[in-house]
Coordinates of C-alpha atoms in Angstrom, one line a residue:
M1 CA -18.4 29.5 52.5
G2 CA -16.4 32.7 51.3
E3 CA -15.7 35.5 53.9
P4 CA -18.1 38.8 53.2
V5 CA -16.5 41.2 51.3
P6 CA -16.8 45.2 52.0
N7 CA -19.4 46.9 50.1
A8 CA -20.7 43.5 48.4
P9 CA -24.7 42.9 49.1
Y10 CA -25.2 41.7 52.6
G11 CA -24.7 38.1 52.9
Q12 CA -22.9 37.3 49.8
S13 CA -19.6 35.7 49.7
S14 CA -16.4 36.2 47.9
S15 CA -17.2 33.0 45.9
T16 CA -20.5 34.1 44.8
L17 CA -19.3 37.8 44.0
Y18 CA -16.4 36.4 41.7
R19 CA -19.2 34.6 39.7
A20 CA -21.6 37.7 39.7
R21 CA -18.7 39.7 38.4
G22 CA -17.9 37.4 35.7
R23 CA -14.6 36.6 36.9
P24 CA -13.3 32.9 36.2
R25 CA -13.2 30.6 38.8
R26 CA -9.7 29.2 39.9
P27 CA -9.0 25.6 38.8
R28 CA -9.3 22.9 41.2
R29 CA -6.1 21.5 42.0
N30 CA -5.7 17.7 41.6
R31 CA -6.5 16.2 45.4
R32 CA -3.9 13.4 44.9
N33 CA -0.9 15.2 43.4
G34 CA -2.0 18.9 44.0
R35 CA -1.1 19.5 40.3
R36 CA -3.1 21.3 38.1
G37 CA -4.5 19.5 34.5
R38 CA -1.9 16.9 34.3
W39 CA -2.4 13.1 34.2
S40 CA -1.7 10.6 36.6
W41 CA 0.7 8.1 36.5
P42 CA -1.4 4.8 35.9
R43 CA -3.2 6.7 33.1
R44 CA 0.2 7.5 31.4
L45 CA 1.2 3.9 31.6
G46 CA -1.9 2.8 30.1
V47 CA -1.8 5.6 27.2
A48 CA 1.8 4.2 26.7
A49 CA 0.7 0.6 26.7
L50 CA -1.7 1.4 24.0
V51 CA 0.6 3.3 21.7
L52 CA 3.1 0.3 22.1
A53 CA 0.5 -2.2 21.4
L54 CA -1.0 -0.3 18.2
V55 CA 2.7 -0.1 16.8
L56 CA 3.5 -3.8 17.6
V57 CA 0.4 -4.6 15.7
V58 CA 1.2 -2.2 12.7
T59 CA 4.5 -3.7 12.4
A60 CA 3.2 -7.2 12.3
V61 CA 0.9 -6.6 10.1
A62 CA 3.6 -4.7 7.4
T63 CA 6.0 -7.7 8.1
Y64 CA 3.2 -9.9 7.3
F65 CA 2.4 -8.6 3.9
W66 CA 6.3 -7.7 3.4
A67 CA 6.8 -11.5 3.7
S68 CA 4.0 -12.5 1.8
S69 CA 5.1 -10.6 -1.4
R70 CA 8.8 -11.9 -1.1
L71 CA 7.5 -15.6 -0.9
K72 CA 8.2 -17.6 -3.9
E73 CA 5.9 -20.1 -5.2
T74 CA 6.1 -23.2 -7.4
D75 CA 3.7 -26.3 -8.6
A76 CA 4.5 -28.7 -6.3
L77 CA 1.5 -30.6 -4.9
A78 CA -1.4 -31.5 -7.2
D79 CA -4.1 -34.4 -7.5
Y80 CA -3.8 -37.5 -9.7
P81 CA -5.7 -40.8 -9.5
G82 CA -4.4 -42.8 -6.8
R83 CA -3.5 -40.2 -4.5
P84 CA -3.2 -41.0 -0.8
G85 CA -5.9 -40.1 1.0
D86 CA -5.7 -37.5 4.0
S87 CA -4.3 -38.4 7.3
Q88 CA -4.2 -37.3 11.0
G89 CA -1.6 -34.5 11.4
V90 CA 0.2 -32.3 8.7
N91 CA 3.1 -33.5 6.7
W92 CA 5.9 -31.2 4.9
L93 CA 8.1 -32.3 2.4
I94 CA 11.6 -30.4 2.7
V95 CA 14.0 -30.2 0.0
G96 CA 17.5 -29.2 -0.4
S97 CA 17.9 -28.7 -4.1
D98 CA 21.6 -28.6 -5.8
T99 CA 20.8 -26.4 -8.6
R100 CA 23.9 -24.7 -10.0
A101 CA 21.8 -22.6 -12.5
D102 CA 22.0 -19.5 -10.4
L103 CA 25.7 -19.9 -9.4
T104 CA 28.6 -17.9 -11.2
R105 CA 31.6 -19.8 -11.9
E106 CA 33.4 -18.1 -8.5
E107 CA 30.4 -19.1 -6.5
R108 CA 30.8 -22.8 -7.7
R109 CA 34.4 -22.9 -6.8
E110 CA 33.9 -21.5 -3.1
L111 CA 31.0 -23.7 -2.6
H112 CA 32.5 -27.0 -4.3
V113 CA 29.4 -27.8 -5.8
G114 CA 31.0 -28.3 -9.7
G115 CA 29.3 -27.0 -12.9
G116 CA 27.0 -29.7 -13.9
G117 CA 23.4 -28.4 -15.0
E118 CA 21.3 -31.2 -13.8
R119 CA 19.2 -30.5 -11.0
N120 CA 18.7 -33.1 -7.9
T121 CA 18.2 -32.9 -4.5
D122 CA 20.7 -33.2 -1.7
T123 CA 18.3 -33.4 1.0
V124 CA 14.7 -35.1 1.0
M125 CA 12.9 -35.2 4.4
V126 CA 9.1 -35.3 5.7
L127 CA 8.4 -33.4 9.0
H128 CA 5.3 -34.3 10.7
H129 CA 3.5 -32.6 13.3
G130 CA 0.1 -33.3 15.1
D131 CA -1.0 -34.8 18.2
A132 CA 2.1 -37.2 18.2
G133 CA 5.1 -35.0 17.0
P134 CA 6.9 -33.3 15.4
Y135 CA 8.9 -35.8 13.8
L136 CA 11.4 -35.3 11.2
V137 CA 12.1 -38.0 8.8
S138 CA 15.3 -38.5 6.5
I139 CA 14.7 -40.3 3.2
P140 CA 17.8 -41.1 1.8
R141 CA 18.8 -39.5 -1.5
D142 CA 20.0 -42.8 -2.8
S143 CA 16.6 -44.5 -2.0
Y144 CA 15.6 -47.0 -4.9
V145 CA 12.2 -46.5 -5.4
S146 CA 9.5 -46.2 -8.0
I147 CA 9.3 -42.8 -9.7
P148 CA 6.0 -42.6 -11.5
G149 CA 6.1 -42.8 -15.5
H150 CA 10.0 -43.4 -15.4
G151 CA 10.4 -47.1 -13.8
R152 CA 12.9 -47.5 -10.7
G153 CA 15.4 -44.9 -9.9
K154 CA 17.3 -42.9 -7.1
I155 CA 14.4 -40.7 -5.5
N156 CA 16.7 -37.6 -6.0
S157 CA 16.5 -38.1 -9.5
A158 CA 12.8 -37.8 -9.7
Y159 CA 13.3 -33.8 -9.2
A160 CA 15.7 -33.8 -12.4
R161 CA 13.0 -35.8 -14.4
G162 CA 9.8 -33.5 -13.2
G163 CA 11.0 -30.9 -10.8
P164 CA 9.0 -30.7 -7.6
E165 CA 5.8 -32.1 -8.5
L166 CA 7.5 -35.3 -9.8
L167 CA 9.2 -35.4 -6.6
S168 CA 6.5 -34.9 -4.4
R169 CA 4.2 -37.6 -6.0
T170 CA 7.4 -39.9 -6.0
V171 CA 7.5 -39.6 -2.3
E172 CA 3.7 -39.5 -1.7
Q173 CA 3.4 -43.0 -3.7
S174 CA 6.7 -44.6 -2.1
T175 CA 5.4 -43.8 1.7
G176 CA 1.5 -43.8 1.3
L177 CA 1.5 -40.2 2.9
R178 CA -0.5 -37.3 1.9
L179 CA 1.9 -34.5 1.9
H180 CA 0.0 -30.5 2.6
H181 CA 3.3 -28.7 2.0
Y182 CA 6.4 -28.5 0.4
A183 CA 9.5 -26.3 0.7
E184 CA 12.7 -26.2 -1.0
V185 CA 16.1 -24.5 -0.2
D186 CA 18.9 -24.0 -2.6
F187 CA 22.7 -24.2 -2.0
L188 CA 23.4 -20.3 -2.6
G189 CA 20.3 -19.3 -0.7
F190 CA 21.3 -21.9 2.1
T191 CA 24.4 -20.2 2.7
R192 CA 22.9 -16.7 2.9
I193 CA 20.6 -17.8 5.4
V194 CA 23.6 -19.1 7.9
D195 CA 25.6 -16.1 7.0
A196 CA 22.7 -13.7 8.0
L197 CA 22.5 -15.1 11.4
D198 CA 26.6 -14.5 11.9
G199 CA 26.9 -18.6 11.7
V200 CA 25.2 -21.4 13.7
R201 CA 26.8 -23.4 16.6
L202 CA 27.3 -26.9 16.4
C203 CA 29.1 -29.4 18.1
L204 CA 31.2 -32.3 16.0
K205 CA 32.1 -35.1 18.1
A206 CA 35.0 -36.2 15.4
P207 CA 36.9 -33.9 12.9
L208 CA 35.0 -33.9 9.4
R209 CA 37.3 -34.1 6.3
D210 CA 35.8 -34.2 2.6
E211 CA 37.8 -32.4 0.1
K212 CA 35.1 -32.7 -2.4
A213 CA 32.5 -30.8 -0.4
G214 CA 35.1 -28.6 1.0
A215 CA 34.8 -29.6 4.8
D216 CA 37.8 -29.1 6.8
L217 CA 36.3 -28.9 10.4
D218 CA 37.8 -29.8 13.7
A219 CA 35.9 -31.9 16.6
G220 CA 34.5 -30.0 19.2
C221 CA 31.7 -27.1 19.5
Q222 CA 32.6 -24.2 16.9
T223 CA 30.4 -21.5 14.6
L224 CA 29.8 -22.5 10.9
D225 CA 29.5 -19.8 8.5
G226 CA 27.6 -20.4 5.2
K227 CA 30.4 -22.1 3.4
Q228 CA 31.2 -24.2 6.4
A229 CA 27.8 -25.3 6.8
L230 CA 26.9 -26.3 3.3
A231 CA 30.3 -28.2 3.2
Y232 CA 29.0 -30.2 6.7
V233 CA 25.8 -31.1 5.4
R234 CA 27.3 -32.3 2.0
A235 CA 30.2 -34.2 2.9
R236 CA 29.5 -38.0 2.8
Y237 CA 32.6 -39.6 1.0
S238 CA 35.0 -39.5 4.3
D239 CA 31.9 -40.4 6.5
P240 CA 31.9 -44.1 7.3
E241 CA 28.4 -44.4 7.1
G242 CA 28.0 -42.3 3.7
D243 CA 24.9 -40.7 2.7
L244 CA 23.1 -42.5 5.9
G245 CA 25.6 -40.0 7.9
R246 CA 25.2 -37.2 6.0
V247 CA 21.5 -37.3 6.7
K248 CA 21.9 -37.0 10.3
R249 CA 24.0 -33.9 9.9
Q250 CA 21.5 -32.4 7.8
R251 CA 18.6 -32.9 10.6
A252 CA 21.2 -31.6 13.2
L253 CA 22.0 -28.4 11.3
L254 CA 18.4 -27.8 10.5
S255 CA 17.3 -28.1 14.2
A256 CA 20.2 -25.6 15.0
L257 CA 19.5 -23.2 12.5
V258 CA 15.7 -22.8 13.2
Q259 CA 16.4 -22.7 16.8
E260 CA 19.0 -19.9 16.1
G261 CA 16.7 -17.9 14.0
T262 CA 13.6 -18.2 16.4
G263 CA 15.6 -17.4 19.3
A264 CA 15.0 -14.4 21.5
S265 CA 18.3 -12.5 20.5
V266 CA 16.8 -12.4 16.8
L267 CA 13.3 -12.1 17.2
L268 CA 13.7 -9.2 19.7
N269 CA 16.2 -7.4 17.4
P270 CA 15.2 -5.9 14.3
F271 CA 18.5 -5.5 12.8
R272 CA 19.0 -9.4 13.2
L273 CA 15.6 -10.5 12.4
Y274 CA 14.6 -8.6 9.2
P275 CA 18.4 -10.0 7.3
F276 CA 17.5 -13.1 8.6
L277 CA 14.0 -12.8 7.1
G278 CA 15.0 -11.5 4.1
A279 CA 17.7 -14.0 3.3
S280 CA 15.2 -17.0 4.3
L281 CA 12.4 -15.6 2.1
D282 CA 15.0 -15.1 -1.0
A283 CA 15.9 -19.1 -0.5
V284 CA 12.7 -20.6 -0.1
T285 CA 10.2 -21.9 -2.5
V286 CA 7.1 -23.1 -1.1
D287 CA 3.9 -24.6 -2.9
K288 CA 1.3 -22.4 -4.1
G289 CA -1.1 -23.5 -1.0
T290 CA 1.7 -22.5 1.6
G291 CA 1.7 -18.9 3.1
V292 CA 4.1 -16.9 5.6
L293 CA 2.0 -18.2 8.4
S294 CA 2.2 -22.0 7.8
L295 CA 6.0 -21.4 7.2
A296 CA 6.3 -20.0 10.6
R297 CA 4.4 -22.8 12.1
M298 CA 6.8 -25.4 10.4
A299 CA 9.8 -23.9 11.7
W300 CA 8.3 -23.7 15.2
N301 CA 7.7 -27.4 15.0
V302 CA 11.4 -27.8 13.8
R303 CA 12.3 -25.8 16.9
G304 CA 10.5 -28.2 19.2
L305 CA 12.8 -31.1 18.0
T306 CA 15.5 -29.0 20.1
G307 CA 13.4 -29.0 23.2
G308 CA 12.5 -32.7 23.2
D309 CA 9.5 -32.8 21.4
G310 CA 9.0 -35.7 19.0
G311 CA 12.2 -36.9 17.6
T312 CA 14.2 -37.5 14.2
T313 CA 15.0 -40.5 12.6
T314 CA 15.9 -42.0 9.2
V315 CA 13.8 -44.1 6.8
P316 CA 15.0 -48.0 7.9
V317 CA 17.2 -49.4 5.1
T318 CA 18.4 -53.0 4.3
N319 CA 21.6 -52.0 2.6
A320 CA 24.1 -49.5 2.1
G321 CA 26.1 -49.5 -1.2
L322 CA 24.3 -51.7 -3.5
S323 CA 25.1 -51.2 -7.3
V324 CA 22.2 -51.4 -9.8
P325 CA 23.1 -50.7 -13.5
G326 CA 22.3 -47.4 -14.9
A327 CA 21.7 -45.8 -11.3
G328 CA 24.6 -46.6 -9.6
D329 CA 24.8 -47.4 -5.7
V330 CA 21.6 -47.3 -4.1
V331 CA 19.8 -48.0 -0.8
L332 CA 16.8 -50.1 -0.6
W333 CA 14.2 -49.8 2.3
E334 CA 13.5 -52.4 4.9
P335 CA 10.0 -53.5 3.9
N336 CA 8.4 -53.9 7.3
G337 CA 10.1 -51.2 9.3
S338 CA 9.5 -48.7 6.7
R339 CA 5.9 -49.6 6.3
E340 CA 5.2 -49.5 9.7
L341 CA 6.8 -46.1 10.0
F342 CA 4.8 -44.5 7.5
D343 CA 1.6 -46.0 9.0
Q344 CA 2.4 -44.6 12.2
L345 CA 2.9 -41.3 10.9
R346 CA -0.3 -41.8 9.0
R347 CA -2.0 -42.1 12.0
D348 CA -0.1 -39.6 13.9
V349 CA 0.7 -41.6 16.9
P350 CA 4.2 -42.0 18.4
I351 CA 6.9 -43.7 16.4
T352 CA 8.2 -47.2 17.3
A353 CA 9.1 -48.8 14.4
T354 CA 12.5 -47.3 14.1
K355 CA 14.9 -45.2 16.7
V356 CA 14.2 -42.0 17.2
K357 CA 16.4 -39.7 18.7

């Protein structure tokens, strides 16, 4: 109790006198830190964490809508009589197109792509992911297959004859796999993706020289810029394995590109992340059923290949360099091996039909 105050009524303490006279009571001190009206450190940290979480959520949502608005779409997958039924897992058709329509004369010269107007595909791959994946399977561009409505021809010519939709149908009919998604990257867009990452690091076991593709690379580990990376995946005339050697390099570069683009040094640095995302979205065209989240999952599954998940391989072939009138040099798929490979993909089981790396 407070002490008695002179001239106060008998027994009235100082505290009651303050209240009786209308004087405000002094604020109490915080017993823990002795300060008045200030938050404790745990409360400050909690508020800071909440604000940070809100900022991250708002940024993520804004990024999603920004990316969705820039993603280009095309008619690539359609139903038709005799289309393969659905299967286990998810199948992507990943295409690298050699269209030159958007390239200037100077860009064609720098990229060593010539001036032809025909649209073909330099890269055709199927990415499967599910319980037994991911698996990245290259289809040689010179594969001699049936093209619906056009007889037999090289699989890459299906794109020139009917665009993404005919190419997708050709792959489905040839493999028996139902495709769920389609993604296409063009020449110029590919180089800009690589440059947005300040290059991609690869290790070459031997020098790679190819005058037609513009490849002039030494053996050893090195960082390739966009133009060098394009030459790396297009070179085949100086490769003893020809197109079969080229598809191996295409898989290697795709894996390295995705690994770099989904690494912490990019994801946690907005000054690297957004230029990379912008270049990727400008370069990629997907089917109308594919959104940004599906594309992100696809990239993450490709990244899994570099971590030891699944594996990469090429459709087994019986020959290389067979010449067919009107088609030129072609390759034929080995009947039993290719059939078993696609059956294992369809059933979403580990691949044993061919060598997997």
